[in-house]
Structures are given as structure tokens and as C-alpha cells.
mmCIF file of C-alpha atoms in Angstrom:
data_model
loop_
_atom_site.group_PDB
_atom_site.id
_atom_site.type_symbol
_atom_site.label_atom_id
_atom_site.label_comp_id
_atom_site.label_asym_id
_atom_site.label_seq_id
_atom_site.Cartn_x
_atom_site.Cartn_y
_atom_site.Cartn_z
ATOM 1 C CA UNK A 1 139.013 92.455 111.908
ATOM 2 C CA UNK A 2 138.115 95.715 109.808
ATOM 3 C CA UNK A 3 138.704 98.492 112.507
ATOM 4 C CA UNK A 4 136.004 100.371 110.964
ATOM 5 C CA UNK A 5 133.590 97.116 111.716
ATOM 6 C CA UNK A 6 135.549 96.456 115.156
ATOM 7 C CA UNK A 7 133.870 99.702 116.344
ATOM 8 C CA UNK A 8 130.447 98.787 116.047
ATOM 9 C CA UNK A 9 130.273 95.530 117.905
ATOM 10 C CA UNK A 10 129.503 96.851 121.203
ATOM 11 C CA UNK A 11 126.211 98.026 119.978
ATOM 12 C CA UNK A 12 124.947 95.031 118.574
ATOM 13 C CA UNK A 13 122.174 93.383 120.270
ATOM 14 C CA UNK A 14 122.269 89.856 121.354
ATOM 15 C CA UNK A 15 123.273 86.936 118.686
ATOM 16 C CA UNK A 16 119.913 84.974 119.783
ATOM 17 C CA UNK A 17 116.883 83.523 118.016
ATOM 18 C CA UNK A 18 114.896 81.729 121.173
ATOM 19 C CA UNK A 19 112.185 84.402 121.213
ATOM 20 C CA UNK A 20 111.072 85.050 117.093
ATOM 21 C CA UNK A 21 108.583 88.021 117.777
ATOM 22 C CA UNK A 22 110.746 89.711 120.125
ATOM 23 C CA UNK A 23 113.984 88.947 117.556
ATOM 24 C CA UNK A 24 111.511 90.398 114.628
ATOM 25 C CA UNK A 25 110.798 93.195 116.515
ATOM 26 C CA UNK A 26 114.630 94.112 117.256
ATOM 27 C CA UNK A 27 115.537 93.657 113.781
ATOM 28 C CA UNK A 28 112.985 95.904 112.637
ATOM 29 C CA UNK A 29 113.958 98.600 114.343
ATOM 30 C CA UNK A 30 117.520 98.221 113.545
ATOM 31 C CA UNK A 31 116.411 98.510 109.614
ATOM 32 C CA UNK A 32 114.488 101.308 110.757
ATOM 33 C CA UNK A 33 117.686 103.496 112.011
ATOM 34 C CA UNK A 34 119.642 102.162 108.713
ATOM 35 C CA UNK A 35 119.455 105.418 106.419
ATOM 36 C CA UNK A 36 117.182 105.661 103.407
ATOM 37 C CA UNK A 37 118.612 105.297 99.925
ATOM 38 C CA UNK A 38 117.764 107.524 96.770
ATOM 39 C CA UNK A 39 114.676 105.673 94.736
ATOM 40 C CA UNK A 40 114.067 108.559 92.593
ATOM 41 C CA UNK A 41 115.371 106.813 89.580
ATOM 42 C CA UNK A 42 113.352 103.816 89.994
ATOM 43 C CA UNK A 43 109.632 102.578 90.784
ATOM 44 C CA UNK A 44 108.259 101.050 93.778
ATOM 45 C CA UNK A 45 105.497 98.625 93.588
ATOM 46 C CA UNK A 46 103.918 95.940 96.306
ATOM 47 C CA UNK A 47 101.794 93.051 94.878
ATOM 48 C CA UNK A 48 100.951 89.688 95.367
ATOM 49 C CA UNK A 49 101.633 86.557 93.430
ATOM 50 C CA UNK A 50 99.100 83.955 93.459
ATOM 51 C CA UNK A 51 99.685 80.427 94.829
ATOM 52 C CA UNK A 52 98.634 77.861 97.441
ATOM 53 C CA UNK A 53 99.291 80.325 99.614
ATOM 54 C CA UNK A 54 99.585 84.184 98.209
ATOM 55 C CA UNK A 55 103.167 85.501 98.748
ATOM 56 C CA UNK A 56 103.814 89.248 98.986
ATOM 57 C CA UNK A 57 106.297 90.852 96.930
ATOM 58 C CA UNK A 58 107.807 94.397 96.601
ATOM 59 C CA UNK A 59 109.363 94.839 93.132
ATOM 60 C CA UNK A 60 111.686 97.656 92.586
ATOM 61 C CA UNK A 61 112.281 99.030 88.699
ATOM 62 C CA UNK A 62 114.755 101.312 87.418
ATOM 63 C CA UNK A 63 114.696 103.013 84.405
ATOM 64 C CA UNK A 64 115.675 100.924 81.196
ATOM 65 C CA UNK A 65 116.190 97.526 83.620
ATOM 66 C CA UNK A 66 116.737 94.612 81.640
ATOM 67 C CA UNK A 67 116.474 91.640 84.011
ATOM 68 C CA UNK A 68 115.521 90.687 87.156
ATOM 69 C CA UNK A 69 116.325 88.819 89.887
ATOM 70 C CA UNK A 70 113.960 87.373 92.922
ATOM 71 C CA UNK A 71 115.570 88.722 96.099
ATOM 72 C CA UNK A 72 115.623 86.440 99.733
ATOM 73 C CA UNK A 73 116.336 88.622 102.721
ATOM 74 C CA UNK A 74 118.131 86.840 105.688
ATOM 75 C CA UNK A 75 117.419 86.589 109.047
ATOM 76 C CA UNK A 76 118.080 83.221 109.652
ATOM 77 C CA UNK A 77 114.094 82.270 108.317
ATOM 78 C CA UNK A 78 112.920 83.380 111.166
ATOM 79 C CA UNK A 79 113.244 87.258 110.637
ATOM 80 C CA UNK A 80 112.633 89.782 107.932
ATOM 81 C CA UNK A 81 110.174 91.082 105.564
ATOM 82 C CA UNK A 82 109.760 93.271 103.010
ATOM 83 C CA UNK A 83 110.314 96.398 105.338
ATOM 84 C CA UNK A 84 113.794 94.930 106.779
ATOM 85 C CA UNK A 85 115.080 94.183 103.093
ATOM 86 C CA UNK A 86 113.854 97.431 101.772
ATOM 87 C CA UNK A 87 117.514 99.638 102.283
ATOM 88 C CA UNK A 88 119.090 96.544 101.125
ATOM 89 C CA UNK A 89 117.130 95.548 98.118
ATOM 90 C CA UNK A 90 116.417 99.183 97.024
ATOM 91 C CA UNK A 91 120.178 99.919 96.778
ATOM 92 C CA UNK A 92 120.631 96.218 94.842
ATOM 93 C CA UNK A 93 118.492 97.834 92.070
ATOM 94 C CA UNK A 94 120.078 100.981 92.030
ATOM 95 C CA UNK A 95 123.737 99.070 91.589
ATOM 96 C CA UNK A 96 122.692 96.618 89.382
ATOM 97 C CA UNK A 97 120.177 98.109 87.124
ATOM 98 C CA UNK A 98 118.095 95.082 87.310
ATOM 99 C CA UNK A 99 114.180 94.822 88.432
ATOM 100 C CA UNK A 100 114.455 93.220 92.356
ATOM 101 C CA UNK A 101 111.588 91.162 93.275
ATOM 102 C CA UNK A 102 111.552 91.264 97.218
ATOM 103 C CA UNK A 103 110.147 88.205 98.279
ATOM 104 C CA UNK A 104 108.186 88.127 101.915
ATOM 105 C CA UNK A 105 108.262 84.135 102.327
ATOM 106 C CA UNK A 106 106.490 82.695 105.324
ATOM 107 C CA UNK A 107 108.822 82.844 108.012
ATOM 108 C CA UNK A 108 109.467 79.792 110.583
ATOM 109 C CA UNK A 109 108.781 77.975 113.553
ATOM 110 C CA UNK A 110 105.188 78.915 112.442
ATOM 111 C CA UNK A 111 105.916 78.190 108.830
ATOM 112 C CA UNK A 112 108.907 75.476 108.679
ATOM 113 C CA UNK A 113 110.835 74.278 105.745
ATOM 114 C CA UNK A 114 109.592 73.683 102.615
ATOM 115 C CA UNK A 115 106.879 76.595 103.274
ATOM 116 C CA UNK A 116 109.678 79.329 102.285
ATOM 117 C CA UNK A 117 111.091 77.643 99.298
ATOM 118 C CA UNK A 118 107.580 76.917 98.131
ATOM 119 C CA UNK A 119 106.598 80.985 98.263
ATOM 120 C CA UNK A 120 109.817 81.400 96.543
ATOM 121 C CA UNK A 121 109.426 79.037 93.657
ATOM 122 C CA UNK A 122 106.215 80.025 93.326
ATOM 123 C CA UNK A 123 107.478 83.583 92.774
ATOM 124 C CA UNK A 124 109.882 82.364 90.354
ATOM 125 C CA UNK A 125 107.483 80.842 88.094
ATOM 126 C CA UNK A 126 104.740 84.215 87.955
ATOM 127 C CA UNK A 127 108.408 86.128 86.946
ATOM 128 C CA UNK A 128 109.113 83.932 84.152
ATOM 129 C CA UNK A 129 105.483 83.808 83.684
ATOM 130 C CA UNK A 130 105.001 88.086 83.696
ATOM 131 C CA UNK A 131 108.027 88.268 82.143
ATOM 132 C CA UNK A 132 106.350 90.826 79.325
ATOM 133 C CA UNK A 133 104.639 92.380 82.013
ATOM 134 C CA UNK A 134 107.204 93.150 84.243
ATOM 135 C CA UNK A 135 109.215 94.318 80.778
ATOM 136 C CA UNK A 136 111.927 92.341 81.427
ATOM 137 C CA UNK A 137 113.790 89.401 78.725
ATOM 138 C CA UNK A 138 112.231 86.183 80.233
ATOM 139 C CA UNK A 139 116.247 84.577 79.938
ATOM 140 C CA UNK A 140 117.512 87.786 82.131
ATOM 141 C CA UNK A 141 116.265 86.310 85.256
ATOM 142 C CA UNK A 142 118.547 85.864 88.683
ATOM 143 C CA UNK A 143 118.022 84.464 92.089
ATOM 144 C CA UNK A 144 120.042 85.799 94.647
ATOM 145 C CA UNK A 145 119.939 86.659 98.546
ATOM 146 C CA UNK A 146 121.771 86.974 101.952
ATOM 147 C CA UNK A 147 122.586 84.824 104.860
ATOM 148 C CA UNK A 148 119.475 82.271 105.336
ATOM 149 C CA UNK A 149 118.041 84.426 102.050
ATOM 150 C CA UNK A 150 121.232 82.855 99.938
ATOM 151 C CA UNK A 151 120.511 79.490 101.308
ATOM 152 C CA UNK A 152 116.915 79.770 99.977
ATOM 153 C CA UNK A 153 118.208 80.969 96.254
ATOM 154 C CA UNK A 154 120.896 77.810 96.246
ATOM 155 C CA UNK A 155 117.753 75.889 97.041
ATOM 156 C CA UNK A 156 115.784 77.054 94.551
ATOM 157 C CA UNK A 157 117.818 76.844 91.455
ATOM 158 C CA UNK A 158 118.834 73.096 92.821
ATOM 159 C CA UNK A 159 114.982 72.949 92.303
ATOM 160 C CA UNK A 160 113.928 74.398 89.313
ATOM 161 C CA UNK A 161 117.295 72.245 87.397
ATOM 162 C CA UNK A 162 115.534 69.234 88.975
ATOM 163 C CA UNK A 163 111.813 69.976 87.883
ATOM 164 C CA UNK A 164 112.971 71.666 84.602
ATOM 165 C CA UNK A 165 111.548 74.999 86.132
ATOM 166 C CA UNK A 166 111.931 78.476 84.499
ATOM 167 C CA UNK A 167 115.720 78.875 83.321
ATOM 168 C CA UNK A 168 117.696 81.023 85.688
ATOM 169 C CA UNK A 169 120.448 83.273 84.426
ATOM 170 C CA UNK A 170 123.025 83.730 87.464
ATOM 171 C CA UNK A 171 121.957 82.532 91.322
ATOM 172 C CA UNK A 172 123.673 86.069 93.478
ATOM 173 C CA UNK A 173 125.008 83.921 96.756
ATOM 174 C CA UNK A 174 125.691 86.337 99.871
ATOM 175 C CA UNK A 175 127.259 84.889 102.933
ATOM 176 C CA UNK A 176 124.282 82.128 102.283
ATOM 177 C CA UNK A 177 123.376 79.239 104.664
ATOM 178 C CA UNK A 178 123.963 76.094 102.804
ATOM 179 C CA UNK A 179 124.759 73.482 105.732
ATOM 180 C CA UNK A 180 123.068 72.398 108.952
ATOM 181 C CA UNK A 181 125.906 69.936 109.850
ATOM 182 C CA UNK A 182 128.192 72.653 111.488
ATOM 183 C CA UNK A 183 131.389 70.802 110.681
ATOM 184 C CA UNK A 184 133.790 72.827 108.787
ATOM 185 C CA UNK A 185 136.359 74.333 110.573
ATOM 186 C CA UNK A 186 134.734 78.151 110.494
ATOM 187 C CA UNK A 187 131.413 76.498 111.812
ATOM 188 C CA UNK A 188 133.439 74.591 114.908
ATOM 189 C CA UNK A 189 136.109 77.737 115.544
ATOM 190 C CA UNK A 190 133.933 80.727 115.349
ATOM 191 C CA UNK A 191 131.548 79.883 117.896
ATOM 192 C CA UNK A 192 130.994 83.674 119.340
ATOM 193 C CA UNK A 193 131.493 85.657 116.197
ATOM 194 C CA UNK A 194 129.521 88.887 115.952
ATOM 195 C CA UNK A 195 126.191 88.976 114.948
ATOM 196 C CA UNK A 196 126.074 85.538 113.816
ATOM 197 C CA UNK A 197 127.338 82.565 116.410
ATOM 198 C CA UNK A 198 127.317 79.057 116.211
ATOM 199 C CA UNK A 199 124.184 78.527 118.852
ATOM 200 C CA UNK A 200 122.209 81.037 116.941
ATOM 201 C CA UNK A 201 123.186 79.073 113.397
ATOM 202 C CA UNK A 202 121.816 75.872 115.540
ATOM 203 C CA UNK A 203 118.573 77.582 116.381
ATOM 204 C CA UNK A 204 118.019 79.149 113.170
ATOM 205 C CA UNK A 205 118.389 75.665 111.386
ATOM 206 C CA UNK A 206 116.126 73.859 114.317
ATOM 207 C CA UNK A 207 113.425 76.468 113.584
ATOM 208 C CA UNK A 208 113.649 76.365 109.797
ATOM 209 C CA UNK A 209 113.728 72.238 109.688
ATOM 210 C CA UNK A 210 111.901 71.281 112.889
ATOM 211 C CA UNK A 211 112.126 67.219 113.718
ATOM 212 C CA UNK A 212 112.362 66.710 109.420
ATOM 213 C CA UNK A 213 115.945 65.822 108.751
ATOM 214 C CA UNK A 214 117.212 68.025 105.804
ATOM 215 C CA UNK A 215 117.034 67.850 101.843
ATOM 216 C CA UNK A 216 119.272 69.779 99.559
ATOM 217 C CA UNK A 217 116.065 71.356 99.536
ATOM 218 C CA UNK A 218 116.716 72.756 102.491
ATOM 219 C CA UNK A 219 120.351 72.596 103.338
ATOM 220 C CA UNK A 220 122.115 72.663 99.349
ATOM 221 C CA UNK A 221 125.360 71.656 100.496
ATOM 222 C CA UNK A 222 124.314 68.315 101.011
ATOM 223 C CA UNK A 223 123.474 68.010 97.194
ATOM 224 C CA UNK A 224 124.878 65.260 95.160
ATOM 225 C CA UNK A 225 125.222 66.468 91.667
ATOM 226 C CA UNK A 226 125.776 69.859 90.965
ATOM 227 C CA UNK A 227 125.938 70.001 87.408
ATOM 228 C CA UNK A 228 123.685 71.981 85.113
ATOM 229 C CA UNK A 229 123.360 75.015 87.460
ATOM 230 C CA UNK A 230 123.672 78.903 86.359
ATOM 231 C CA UNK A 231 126.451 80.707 87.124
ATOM 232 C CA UNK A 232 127.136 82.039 90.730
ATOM 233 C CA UNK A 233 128.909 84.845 92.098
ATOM 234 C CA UNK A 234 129.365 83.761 95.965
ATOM 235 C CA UNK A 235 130.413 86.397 98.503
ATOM 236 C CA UNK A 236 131.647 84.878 101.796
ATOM 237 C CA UNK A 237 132.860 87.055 105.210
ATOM 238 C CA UNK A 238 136.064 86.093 106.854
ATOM 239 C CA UNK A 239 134.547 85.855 110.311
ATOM 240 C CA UNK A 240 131.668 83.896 109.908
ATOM 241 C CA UNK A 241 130.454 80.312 110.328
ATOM 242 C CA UNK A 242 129.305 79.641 107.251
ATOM 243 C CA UNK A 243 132.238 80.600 105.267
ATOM 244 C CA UNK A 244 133.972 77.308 104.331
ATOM 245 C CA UNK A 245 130.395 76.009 103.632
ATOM 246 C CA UNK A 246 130.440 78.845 101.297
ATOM 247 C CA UNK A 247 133.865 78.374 99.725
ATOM 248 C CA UNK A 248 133.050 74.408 99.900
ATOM 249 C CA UNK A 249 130.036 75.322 97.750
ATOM 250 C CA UNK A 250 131.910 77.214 95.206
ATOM 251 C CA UNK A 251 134.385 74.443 94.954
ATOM 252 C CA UNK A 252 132.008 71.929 93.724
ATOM 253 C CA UNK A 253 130.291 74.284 91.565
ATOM 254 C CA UNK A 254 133.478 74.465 89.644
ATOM 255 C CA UNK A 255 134.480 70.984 89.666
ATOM 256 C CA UNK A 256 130.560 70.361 88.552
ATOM 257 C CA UNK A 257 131.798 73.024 85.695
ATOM 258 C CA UNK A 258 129.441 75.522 86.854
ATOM 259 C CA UNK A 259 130.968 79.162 86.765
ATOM 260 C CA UNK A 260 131.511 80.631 89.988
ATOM 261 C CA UNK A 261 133.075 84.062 91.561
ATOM 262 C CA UNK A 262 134.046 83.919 94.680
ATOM 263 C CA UNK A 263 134.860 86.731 96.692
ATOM 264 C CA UNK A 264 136.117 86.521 100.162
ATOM 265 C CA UNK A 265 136.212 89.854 102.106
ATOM 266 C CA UNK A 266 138.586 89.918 104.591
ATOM 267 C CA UNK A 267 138.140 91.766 108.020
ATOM 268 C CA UNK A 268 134.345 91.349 107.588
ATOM 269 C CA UNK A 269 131.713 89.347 109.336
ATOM 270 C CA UNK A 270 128.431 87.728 108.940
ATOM 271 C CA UNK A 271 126.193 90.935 107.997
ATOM 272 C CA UNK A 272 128.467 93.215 108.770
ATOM 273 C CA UNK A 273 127.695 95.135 105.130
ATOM 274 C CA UNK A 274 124.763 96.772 107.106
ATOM 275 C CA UNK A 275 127.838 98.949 108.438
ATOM 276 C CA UNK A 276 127.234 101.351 106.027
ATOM 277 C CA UNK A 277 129.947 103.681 107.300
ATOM 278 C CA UNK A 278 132.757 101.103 106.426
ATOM 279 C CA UNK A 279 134.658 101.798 103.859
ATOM 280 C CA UNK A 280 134.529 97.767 102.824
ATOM 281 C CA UNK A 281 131.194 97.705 103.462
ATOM 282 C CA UNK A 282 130.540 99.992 100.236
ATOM 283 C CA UNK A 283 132.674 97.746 98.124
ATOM 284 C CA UNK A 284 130.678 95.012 99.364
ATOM 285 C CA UNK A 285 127.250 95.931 98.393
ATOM 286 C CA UNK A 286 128.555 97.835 95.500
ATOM 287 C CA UNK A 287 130.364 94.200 94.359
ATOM 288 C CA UNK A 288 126.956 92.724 94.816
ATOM 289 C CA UNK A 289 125.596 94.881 92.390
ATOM 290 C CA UNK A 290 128.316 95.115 89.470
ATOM 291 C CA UNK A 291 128.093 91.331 89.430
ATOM 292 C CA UNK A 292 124.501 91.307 88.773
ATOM 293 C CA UNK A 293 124.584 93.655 86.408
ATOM 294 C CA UNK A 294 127.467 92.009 84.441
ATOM 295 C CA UNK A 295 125.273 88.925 84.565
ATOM 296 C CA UNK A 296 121.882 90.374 83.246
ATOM 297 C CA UNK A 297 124.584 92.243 80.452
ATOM 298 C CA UNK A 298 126.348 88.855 79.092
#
């Protein structure tokens, strides 16, 4: 493992998702210590996009942005809002030069799968829809996200390619949750991996799904056919379950002749970019950023 990561494990809290408003609360004041980036080049906004049920989004514009991308923060569905995601999301925009649309999806057990996909799509669709009045091209838009986030993203453009939804430019893939099944070899061998271990995965997917058994809706790597997708850029973490889900995923995006980067980073771990210190860390989010803004550029 990264030394400079190694150092910061003691000071983690827990790896546990059996109590959501207590894990909420923890992870909210972890976002709260992370420090504040430089906005001054861009504008903040909060709004809300209409639907069945009115989803809250933050949108972030810099100067002269082009495109955009609708932005999933993790925390395994079950944590994270528009607070959380704001260091992460902020600094996304500034790297990218893209408009991020921060998406606050209803959040499970009280809300369970398809409730955060729906707030997502329906976000989508008012960006394609406000595409003039977010002054952005209507065929520069991403989806992108982290962790659970990533899952949601994978999910959605599997969704709009089936219901000939708004076109999507590039899907951004970060560490993302693809598969409940827990069977390839990084899901059954790192069981106690920092941050993220293999009982909290279990939880996180219980909460999300409930009793429902899951779509590639909910979990994409159980997808069929994945032709006819946009481009993805996939980052995956060394030490961390979901990694050959992730590299499995890339895989059959190719083979499905969808273009994919993937970009393993060694010595890291499942969220371990939120070690800002680290000198990998920085390559990491500022990777994130160059290949969105080589995407909204092509």
C-alpha cells in the first residue's frame, strides 16, 4: 500500500453501514474537516428539478464551460448529499472545465432501488432539456460518479440506451459499484480492506435492493448486451472489492466495442483520494478531471 495512504488508516472510523443516520452523520463531519477548494473562478447555484418527486441539485459553472456532466456522490446509497460531495464535485469542475450537476438522490433503506436512479434520470432529462439554459452544447453531456455514485451513472446510461433517452457523451466511472454477487476474487480476498470491506459492500447492497432481486438497473454488471454505450474512462483502486468488477466491466465494454480507459492505481484503496495529502491522491482526482475534459473537447 501507498505509505502516504498507510498512515491514515488508524484514523478512519468504522467500515459499517447498520446504523444510516448515525453513518450520515460521521460522514458529514469527515467532509466537513476535508479543506475547502478555490470556487472563485466558477458559479455556485442550488435548484431543483421537477419530477415525481423534486430532486435537489447543486450545479457548479466555470467560466467558458462547454459541457456538463450529472455527478453521483458515493456512500454506498445510503450516505451523502450535496454538502458531502461539495469538495469533491467543486474541484471536478475546476479540473475539468465542465458544468457539474450534483445530484442529491433519495438515499436508502428509506428510499430503495429504483428511487435513486429515478431522481437521476430524471435529472438527466431537465439537462438535456435546459441544455440552452444551462449554456452548455446539448451533445457535451457526461454521467459520471464514485463508489455506489459510479454504480448509479453505469445504471443510467444502460437506461437511457434502452429507452432512447438523451444521448450521453462519456459515462466518468470511479471505483463504481457494479455487482451485488461478491464473487470475483477482490470481492472474496479483501474482506477487511480500509474504508470499504466486504460486510459493509453486503449491507450497502441489502439497503439499496431490499428483498427485490437485482436488475442491471441496479447492479450493471449483470447486463447482457453492452453495445451502443458512450465511452468510459473507469478508475479502479488496487485494494478494493470492487475492483475486478470494475476491470470485468471495462472488459466487456471493449469487447461490446465501446471505448474504455482504464486506470488502475496501485497502492490505493476504495476512497482513499479523499487523502488529499497523498501525492497519488492528486493524480487521482486530477486524472478524473483531464479525462472529462478531453471528453467534453473531442
Amino acid at each position: 500500500m501507498d505509505p502516504e495512504l498507510e498512515a491514515f488508516i488508524p484514523l478512519f472510523p468504522p467500515a459499517d453501514l447498520t446504523d444510516p443516520v448515525a453513518n450520515r452523520k460521521s460522514l458529514a463531519e469527515l467532509a466537513a474537516g476535508v479543506p475547502a477548494p478555490d470556487t472563485v473562478d466558477m458559479t455556485i447555484e442550488d435548484c431543483t428539478v421537477p419530477a415525481d418527486v423534486d430532486v435537489r441539485v447543486r450545479i457548479y459553472r466555470p467560466h467558458h464551460a462547454q459541457g456538463a456532466i450529472v455527478w453521483l456522490h458515493g456512500g454506498g446509497w445510503v450516505m451523502g448529499d450535496l454538502d458531502t460531495e461539495h469538495p469533491w464535485a467543486s474541484r471536478l469542475a475546476d479540473a475539468s472545465g465542465a458544468v457539474v450537476i450534483s445530484v442529491a438522490y433519495r438515499l436508502a433503506p428509506e428510499h430503495r432501488f429504483p428511487a435513486a436512479l429515478d431522481d437521476t434520470y430524471a435529472v438527466l432529462t431537465w439537462t438535456a432539456e435546459h441544455a440552452a439554459d444551462l449554456e452548455i452544447d446539448p451533445e457535451r453531456i457526461a454521467v459520471g460518479g464514485h463508489s455506489s455514485g459510479g454504480g448509479l451513472a453505469a445504471a443510467v446510461v444502460l437506461r437511457a440506451r434502452d429507452q432512447q433517452g438523451p444521448p450521453i457523451r462519456f459515462q466518468l466511472l470511479n471505483q463504481p459499484s457494479l455487482d451485488d454477487r461478491q464473487e470475483t476474487w477482490s470481492a472474496r480476498h479483501f474482506t477487511d480492506t480500509p474504508w470499504l470491506t466486504r460486510d459493509k459492500l453486503a449491507t450497502a447492497w441489502r439497503h439499496y435492493l431490499g428483498s427485490a432481486p437485482a436488475t442491471p438497473y441496479a447492479a450493471p454488471a449483470r447486463a447482457v448486451d453492452l453495445s451502443g454505450l458512450p465511452p468510459a474512462y473507469i478508475g479502479t483502486a488496487e485494494f478494493d472489492p470492487n475492483r475486478d468488477e470494475n476491470i470485468g466491466y471495462a472488459q466487456r465494454l471493449l469487447q461490446a466495442g465501446v471505448s474504455v480507459e482504464l486506470h488502475q492505481w496501485p497502492g490505493t484503496f476504495h476512497g482513499s483520494q479523499a487523502i488529499l495529502s497523498a501525492e497519488v491522491s492528486q493524480r487521482q482526482i486530477a486524472e478524473l478531471g483531464a479525462a472529462l475534459r478531453r471528453a467534453m473537447a473531442a
